[in-house]
Amino acid sequence: MTNGNQVKSLTGKKHNFGMVIDVDRCTGCGACMIACAVENNVPPGPVDATDRTGITLMRVYKADNGMDFPDNESVFFPVSCQQCEHHPPCVSVCPQNAVEVDPATGIVGQIPVRCLGCRYCMAACPYHARYFNWWDPVWPEGMERSLNPDVSLRMRGVVEKCNFCFHRLQAAREKAAAEGRDEIKEGEYIPACVESCPTSAMTFGDLLDEGSEVYRLAQSNGSFRILERLGTGPKIYYFSEREWVRNIAEKDPASALKRGATTD
Amino acid sequence: MANGISRRDWMKLVGGSAIGFMLTPIPWKILDESAKWTQSPSFPYGRQREIQIHSNERISFSHTTCTLCPMACGVRVRCASERGRGSLEAVGITGTKGHPISDGSLCALGVAAIFLRYHPSRLHRPVKIIGHGKFVPVSLDEAISDIARAISRSSCESVAVLDNQPDRAISHIYRKFVGELKNGFYINPPTCDGVPTRLTDQTLHTGDLAFGYDVNDARMIVSFGTPILDGWGTQRQFASISEARRCGGDKKLKLIQVETAHSRTAQIADEWIPVRPGTESAFALGMANVMVRERLCNIDRLRMYSADFDNAAGDSFMKLIEKYPPAYVSEKTGIPADKLVEVTREVARRKPAIVMFGGNPGSGPFRLDEQLAFMGLNILLGSIGTKGGLKPRGKLPSPYYGLHGSDDSNHLASMKQLSDIPDGSIGVLIMDGADSGCAIPWETVERKLSPAGHTIVSLAPYLAGNAVHADYILPSPAYLETADDVPTPSSATVASYSVVSPIFSAPKFSVRPNGFINSLAEALNIRRSSRSDFSGMEYILKKRVEKLHSMAKGNVFNAETGRSERLSGLSLPQFLERLKKGGCWIDDGPAELPPIRYSFLGGTHLPRNNVPVQGEGNNGPRELVLLPLGTRGVLTAAQSNPIMSKLYQESGLRMSANTVSVNPSTGRAAGLKDGGKARVRTENGTAYVMVRFDKSVMPGIIQASVVPLTKSPDRAEPKIEDSVIDICKIDSDSTWRITNAMIEPA
Amino acid sequence: MLPWVYGFTWQTGNIIFLSIFYSVVAVILGSFSIAAIRAFRDLKPDRLDEIRWHFDFESLPEFAKVCRHAFTGEVNQRVCRNGFDCRTCKVHSKITGVPRITKSVYSEGEIPFGLKISANCLYHRGHTWVRVESDGTLTLGLDKLAEGLVWSQCEADLPAVGTRLHVNGTGWYFRKEASRARVLSPVDGEVIAVGGRKEGFYLKVNPGNDSDLRHLLKGLEVGPWMTSEVERLEMALGASDGAVSLADGGVLLDNIAANYPEQGWEDILALMLLES
Amino acid sequence: MDRNRNNGTKDIRLVARGVNRMPFGKFLYLLVPWLIILAIGMYAIFLCLAKGLNQTNMDNRFAFGVWIFLDLSIIALGAGAFFTGFLVYILKREELRAVLNSAVVIGFICYSGAILVLMVDVGQPLRAWFTFWHPNIHSMLTEVTFCITCYLVVLSVEYAPIVLRNKKLKEVPAFLAMQYELHRIMPVLAGVGTFLSFFHQGSLGGLFGVLQGHPFAFREGLAIWPTTFFLFIISAAAAGPSFILLTTWIASRVSRKRLVSDNVFALLARISGSLLVVYVMLKSIDTLTWLNRTVPSLGLSGIGFFLWAPFNIWILFAEIIVFGLVPSLFLLFGSGRLRTGWLVASSVMVCCGIVLNRFVMTIQTLSLPTMSFDRFMIYTPSWQEIAAFLFVVAYGVIIYSLSFRYLRLFPQEIEMKVN
């Protein structure tokens, strides 16, 4: 995870990177989660790690229509950092400016080397998309030789999260610069999760570019965002043709209880 | 001090300059710099200081083909060369863009496979297992002479090779080797992906012509327990299903999942038909009943092309399905009769429709008699050989003989199924290290072993899966180190061929399977002709590619350019080069379908008048049905890759090992608690599991996840506990779909 | 944090926040430094005595700080707030200006608990008496109560001749082994002679020109004061579970200190000598 | 009776004059359990520092656990220090001098304990200074960090003269002079302390009030602060005196002495009670506004937050009525009439109410799901967390006991013997 401020856009052209995830296509295979962990040098979970202490910068959640057998229908929501663009809750709470929004790209970057691990940002994030390094990063013997050289490791005791594979943007910019181009081309920079999705459920691009696929999808009828009502302006859009799926995004979590289900 | 400077003046000077210095940015800048220094990751503690990441200065890309399952996905490996050391290291894996089979996508296993070379359970020398998880190193020569001795000793028993990925070059070597032995068997375990050739042979009389599912053109898929949205088939088929489900209008694909378990596919299918355990075939026959009764199929044509569709002899298909009127099927399956009728009508209307019946990798394939019912449905739907149905694919040449056979083919052992082997007959079993993608409960293999004593050799690189039951493990080269080839995936309708060239040289300790077979043949003094040399994978592969080249049809994908060319336009060296660099040959289209006659009740097989319905009847008071569920690569090292903890352990995406889901009502009736521990007992043993309450699971079902234990900190697995799959009841035909079980709090 | 540190911006909020922070730090450090500098300057014997008395007086319980005029009934229940220095007390000057109405139960010279009060002596609340000699010098000594309390076999650090004494400053010390008791000086002035054990520990002091002895107790005040002091002593002894008790209304034991372990006794003595 | 009670103790030279303390042996004997807890707590803290926070049961969801709850609670309870100082030095309520020293010690214990736990709670304690070096002034936590650190310095400076007045220490002239001079600047420090306390008590409330991602905690703002900012200030100011009352009573019961006059108790009760009445009123208004305005504007129903067992509606009822309104009325109207026991019981309820409020803000906030496919989660602290928690309690008890024994926490103690 590299400091979000070091490679600036060559021409200073403003981007606003975002993603649209077609949840009707997502099969919950988890390739994005693995690709993310491999790309970002996230260590395998220690023996004691659980779904509550593990680090999955991208996590696929299962949601359902709340019905019992046999009417139950499910949908999978890949949830990473939602890259909020309007007052990201995590940015203003960080006491030492370890979370910064890159104005050139709109990417909310975490600077783990400045993080002291107070975890206030984690409490602030409504998407639970921030993860704490509860353990030292450890790989089985030899496995660290296969780590991604573009991404530095995070130490124990700091928070990390998805940064849209910012190092890939840097690499793309470097490549563009080497080829004498001012700007990267569309599709030249995509995060690992998008790249790995076997059903192409994820579309990534510049939300400011009205010609881009991601813009078209984000503006389309079936697109929605999770917890849009909180006003944080997440830049990860979801897409579904099914109404009940779209309703999940804003559904009151307690609505299941009102129907008489038990907690947990 | 008359005119000198007093001490007081000195102090003033020093103090003043100190204050002045403080007012300059210098001290603060120093502080800030030290602040930045402490922010470097190596400060102040942690083991990450020891972790050296490769430099990203020299990055290169290599293309190859994934060998983790038979699906032949194209893989692009990002390599970094370490400065000073000069050694290459894989630092990233993605799919090969434009690849005719995978088109740039990989499954979770494939992405995680970058770490497989450093899998904690990888063996670093040939070992001899002396007890559960305990082993001693053994030299290769010693092992070979032991094995050779065992082979020569077993005169009454047979020598068998269990090959999970048939039709590879090495498979032909195995067959050749086994064919040289007087009592050799070459065995393929059950798989869940394709249409079993045995089934098509019996129902369509097409011999060894293999069929695949043409899902690209289907508009309706009725899947009987096949995990088609959870790791089934090739990535291209998978993506095509996803794409077709998405698109609107006429082309929109509807997916109906008929399955007891609330599997991943059942969760996201367009419709889930939760039949009672073991009644999938009854449902299929019910559908057939409706189709015939409502004339939704061309009955006259069927009568014409089939001897046993409707005849006076009494064992005709018509007779069989007469016993399955909707009311009866409804009673058996728990699905309302009108639902059955409605579904059948929709399936018949919405053509092309296809009925898939591979089975789940955790619970294995269906029994042959059940498969007959599904196949019958396909025939009724007219899906045989048509667009969007079951299509035959072309064959690949063997390295030893051409497509149309030669003398040498006689020396190859015939391909047998596990169920074909008599129980207690195998004296020496050689297990190849590749994976079929489907679980093989050890008991299915174990019951074939000679009770008088047996020797098991595993060629797996890892102490994982069924290799733990071996006596000798001769670790073969691991992923990205192995030289191999990948034939057509069994679910595909078009033949394809890829070569796997090693990107990294295999470590010295590793045992190449062909080398092992060669040494073994030498030790056994098996006569070798020039063409039956087992050594030199390079040579064998070249032979095969040569034969393929001579067919002069199809396209060749060039992984480096991402484009395809006609094979006819390529010279042999060019073709070989393309294949070696992650390319792929793909046939022009499905094979020609010979004129066929249908045999609904399975040719030589005794027709069954009544498909028995399992999982009902003599259930005890608290007797439930255990349904093992898994995904591709269950119980293999690829699934127990440490990074897979992201899916199994660190998120709720997939249930971790030995976790069972039960309906809350079932769970409470058994006195269980959500999140609590429980004991599952079957006639085969007891497994300790974690219980999850899931209101979407059918009451009366124990839906168990079959996953390798995520990882053990030691290289050796500790005491191997019974996992759910170990306690499943194995039928005589080596299937294990349904097991009656009891569950109680532990 | 500072303009040249990474992350600093010239935003209004930032400037306000940091200004407030720096002000707070400045106030804390500033006031602490002032205290430290003042404390450094205070390290002179006279000033220390002043501080010590200030502290000792502040620590006295309310009932030990009863105003002398409350003893005589001139005022009701008044507690001294002026460090027993009536010379600068407005209340004192006001009260002494009007005729006395006394309600003391003791007449002059009477002896509660058998303690002798000398009529021609002025008493300081630190249990010393002052006798104005005919030559204008002052003689100071311990009163009977204190005499009874001081250790029998003790030494005294009497001030050297020429030492200047200050009211409520250190008069002299009694010392026995590790224990020590300070006698407050009742008057200002220069020591011109000292008397040792045989003479009964006294100092002769030349008060200088403007000798102001208004703060010393005299006449009808002494009896009630002494009575209250005896009560205080009784309480102090009682607090330590009365190794020695005073016979009710009887005679104060001679040398009760002898019957009391030294360590604990130091505290009782110090309390009676107004040391906290 | 042991006739030489004070004399048997070896530390007699350190004990203030005119008061009596239990024999040293007995004192030590009573401290032993606390010392054991302290040792266990130290081991737990060592584990957390050496092995990392995986020793706790906190997780990515419960990023804040029992420690933050503890911090919030003890900082609220320690508010008595600033509030008493404010009343004595700024509002000149001299009666409260009787408990001022004790309040300062309590404040010092609470704040130093809170900072100590905070240092264990962060993942990289060695980087704690980054907050000062790269402060993000928009963060409530920055405000809290700055204010708490400054206020701990203030409290240390306030505590210093109390220590320096120890019988033995004051014999050193420099100490004597220092305590005197420190005492003189005390009004300034009390003022600064009040200022800092207002801000950090408020910011601690703001910490949760600003969480727009957690509608359960989120409150709309007055000026730049959410309403919790102000509620926390008032509730802390109300709880502080109650806690002083409580600790004074406990100290007096344990030492079997009267330490302050009854009217001090009554005054503390009256102050606490009246502030609490105001707090309960404002809290009720705030809760109603939140339920009827804030939450509906986010598309949720307020009652939905109280459907998750075990945190049902009772918790709101308990917080506002049982532990809020009831004790506030007792304290306010009973201060002159009721016996001390009643006041103490009410104070306990007040403290419980404040602690419950902090619990709701920290633990309940995090346990509630935000997304509809979230789970409701419960968290059980690990033994290391409990031990570190108890470490602070033991540390407080020990510091307070030592202070009580060797320093003059209650100037009225000698006088109280007379009555």
mmCIF file of N, CA, C and O in Angstrom, chain D residues 158-192:
data_model
loop_
_atom_site.group_PDB
_atom_site.id
_atom_site.type_symbol
_atom_site.label_atom_id
_atom_site.label_comp_id
_atom_site.label_asym_id
_atom_site.label_seq_id
_atom_site.Cartn_x
_atom_site.Cartn_y
_atom_site.Cartn_z
ATOM 1 N N GLU D 158 -1.420 19.597 39.694
ATOM 2 C CA GLU D 158 -2.309 19.796 40.845
ATOM 3 C C GLU D 158 -2.042 18.764 41.930
ATOM 4 O O GLU D 158 -2.208 19.028 43.124
ATOM 5 N N TYR D 159 -1.646 17.584 41.488
ATOM 6 C CA TYR D 159 -1.396 16.503 42.442
ATOM 7 C C TYR D 159 -0.066 16.749 43.163
ATOM 8 O O TYR D 159 0.082 16.443 44.350
ATOM 9 N N ALA D 160 0.883 17.357 42.455
ATOM 10 C CA ALA D 160 2.231 17.524 43.002
ATOM 11 C C ALA D 160 2.240 18.198 44.373
ATOM 12 O O ALA D 160 2.859 17.661 45.308
ATOM 13 N N PRO D 161 1.578 19.353 44.548
ATOM 14 C CA PRO D 161 1.644 19.965 45.879
ATOM 15 C C PRO D 161 1.060 19.084 46.971
ATOM 16 O O PRO D 161 1.534 19.113 48.109
ATOM 17 N N ILE D 162 0.057 18.291 46.610
ATOM 18 C CA ILE D 162 -0.525 17.404 47.626
ATOM 19 C C ILE D 162 0.528 16.407 48.089
ATOM 20 O O ILE D 162 0.657 16.114 49.282
ATOM 21 N N VAL D 163 1.321 15.934 47.137
ATOM 22 C CA VAL D 163 2.383 14.986 47.489
ATOM 23 C C VAL D 163 3.472 15.704 48.271
ATOM 24 O O VAL D 163 3.956 15.205 49.290
ATOM 25 N N LEU D 164 3.811 16.897 47.787
ATOM 26 C CA LEU D 164 4.928 17.604 48.421
ATOM 27 C C LEU D 164 4.609 18.012 49.852
ATOM 28 O O LEU D 164 5.492 18.292 50.638
ATOM 29 N N ARG D 165 3.325 18.053 50.175
ATOM 30 C CA ARG D 165 2.932 18.428 51.539
ATOM 31 C C ARG D 165 3.027 17.268 52.504
ATOM 32 O O ARG D 165 2.718 17.416 53.666
ATOM 33 N N ASN D 166 3.445 16.152 52.009
ATOM 34 C CA ASN D 166 3.650 15.012 52.892
ATOM 35 C C ASN D 166 4.601 15.428 54.012
ATOM 36 O O ASN D 166 5.526 16.202 53.802
ATOM 37 N N LYS D 167 4.351 14.896 55.199
ATOM 38 C CA LYS D 167 5.063 15.349 56.384
ATOM 39 C C LYS D 167 6.570 15.316 56.178
ATOM 40 O O LYS D 167 7.285 16.232 56.570
ATOM 41 N N LYS D 168 7.031 14.254 55.536
ATOM 42 C CA LYS D 168 8.472 14.105 55.407
ATOM 43 C C LYS D 168 9.013 14.961 54.250
ATOM 44 O O LYS D 168 10.059 15.579 54.362
ATOM 45 N N LEU D 169 8.260 14.976 53.173
ATOM 46 C CA LEU D 169 8.747 15.684 51.985
ATOM 47 C C LEU D 169 8.816 17.176 52.220
ATOM 48 O O LEU D 169 9.706 17.856 51.732
ATOM 49 N N LYS D 170 7.864 17.674 52.997
ATOM 50 C CA LYS D 170 7.842 19.126 53.134
ATOM 51 C C LYS D 170 9.013 19.623 53.970
ATOM 52 O O LYS D 170 9.266 20.818 54.025
ATOM 53 N N GLU D 171 9.701 18.731 54.609
ATOM 54 C CA GLU D 171 10.889 19.162 55.349
ATOM 55 C C GLU D 171 11.993 19.596 54.404
ATOM 56 O O GLU D 171 12.897 20.314 54.790
ATOM 57 N N VAL D 172 11.908 19.140 53.153
ATOM 58 C CA VAL D 172 12.871 19.616 52.167
ATOM 59 C C VAL D 172 12.435 21.021 51.759
ATOM 60 O O VAL D 172 11.312 21.203 51.293
ATOM 61 N N PRO D 173 13.293 22.014 51.945
ATOM 62 C CA PRO D 173 12.858 23.391 51.700
ATOM 63 C C PRO D 173 12.334 23.607 50.294
ATOM 64 O O PRO D 173 11.315 24.281 50.113
ATOM 65 N N ALA D 174 13.025 23.005 49.292
ATOM 66 C CA ALA D 174 12.603 23.232 47.912
ATOM 67 C C ALA D 174 11.185 22.725 47.700
ATOM 68 O O ALA D 174 10.371 23.358 47.032
ATOM 69 N N PHE D 175 10.882 21.585 48.285
ATOM 70 C CA PHE D 175 9.544 21.012 48.133
ATOM 71 C C PHE D 175 8.519 21.913 48.792
ATOM 72 O O PHE D 175 7.426 22.155 48.260
ATOM 73 N N LEU D 176 8.899 22.388 49.975
ATOM 74 C CA LEU D 176 7.974 23.250 50.699
ATOM 75 C C LEU D 176 7.650 24.487 49.871
ATOM 76 O O LEU D 176 6.482 24.845 49.687
ATOM 77 N N ALA D 177 8.713 25.080 49.325
ATOM 78 C CA ALA D 177 8.523 26.284 48.529
ATOM 79 C C ALA D 177 7.722 25.958 47.277
ATOM 80 O O ALA D 177 6.805 26.698 46.897
ATOM 81 N N MET D 178 8.050 24.831 46.670
ATOM 82 C CA MET D 178 7.391 24.470 45.416
ATOM 83 C C MET D 178 5.899 24.261 45.641
ATOM 84 O O MET D 178 5.064 24.753 44.875
ATOM 85 N N GLN D 179 5.556 23.526 46.675
ATOM 86 C CA GLN D 179 4.133 23.269 46.873
ATOM 87 C C GLN D 179 3.391 24.564 47.152
ATOM 88 O O GLN D 179 2.274 24.772 46.684
ATOM 89 N N TYR D 180 4.083 25.458 47.851
ATOM 90 C CA TYR D 180 3.443 26.739 48.150
ATOM 91 C C TYR D 180 3.180 27.530 46.882
ATOM 92 O O TYR D 180 2.079 28.034 46.650
ATOM 93 N N GLU D 181 4.210 27.547 46.032
ATOM 94 C CA GLU D 181 4.061 28.335 44.808
ATOM 95 C C GLU D 181 3.080 27.679 43.837
ATOM 96 O O GLU D 181 2.333 28.358 43.147
ATOM 97 N N LEU D 182 3.117 26.356 43.809
ATOM 98 C CA LEU D 182 2.151 25.663 42.948
ATOM 99 C C LEU D 182 0.742 25.943 43.421
ATOM 100 O O LEU D 182 -0.180 26.135 42.638
ATOM 101 N N HIS D 183 0.624 25.992 44.733
ATOM 102 C CA HIS D 183 -0.688 26.257 45.281
ATOM 103 C C HIS D 183 -1.189 27.625 44.842
ATOM 104 O O HIS D 183 -2.374 27.820 44.594
ATOM 105 N N ARG D 184 -0.278 28.543 44.707
ATOM 106 C CA ARG D 184 -0.675 29.900 44.329
ATOM 107 C C ARG D 184 -1.176 29.966 42.883
ATOM 108 O O ARG D 184 -2.028 30.810 42.579
ATOM 109 N N ILE D 185 -0.597 29.116 42.009
ATOM 110 C CA ILE D 185 -1.051 29.191 40.619
ATOM 111 C C ILE D 185 -2.273 28.302 40.375
ATOM 112 O O ILE D 185 -2.769 28.186 39.262
ATOM 113 N N MET D 186 -2.739 27.668 41.434
ATOM 114 C CA MET D 186 -3.807 26.688 41.262
ATOM 115 C C MET D 186 -5.059 27.239 40.575
ATOM 116 O O MET D 186 -5.654 26.558 39.748
ATOM 117 N N PRO D 187 -5.487 28.449 40.890
ATOM 118 C CA PRO D 187 -6.674 28.961 40.189
ATOM 119 C C PRO D 187 -6.483 28.988 38.674
ATOM 120 O O PRO D 187 -7.404 28.653 37.925
ATOM 121 N N VAL D 188 -5.267 29.335 38.236
ATOM 122 C CA VAL D 188 -5.013 29.347 36.791
ATOM 123 C C VAL D 188 -5.179 27.937 36.240
ATOM 124 O O VAL D 188 -5.861 27.712 35.235
ATOM 125 N N LEU D 189 -4.535 26.983 36.944
ATOM 126 C CA LEU D 189 -4.618 25.606 36.472
ATOM 127 C C LEU D 189 -6.043 25.097 36.512
ATOM 128 O O LEU D 189 -6.481 24.365 35.624
ATOM 129 N N ALA D 190 -6.761 25.496 37.560
ATOM 130 C CA ALA D 190 -8.159 25.054 37.642
ATOM 131 C C ALA D 190 -8.929 25.581 36.451
ATOM 132 O O ALA D 190 -9.745 24.865 35.854
ATOM 133 N N GLY D 191 -8.621 26.816 36.085
ATOM 134 C CA GLY D 191 -9.288 27.385 34.919
ATOM 135 C C GLY D 191 -8.943 26.628 33.655
ATOM 136 O O GLY D 191 -9.830 26.227 32.889
ATOM 137 N N VAL D 192 -7.650 26.398 33.462
ATOM 138 C CA VAL D 192 -7.219 25.652 32.276
ATOM 139 C C VAL D 192 -7.831 24.253 32.284
ATOM 140 O O VAL D 192 -8.332 23.763 31.272
#
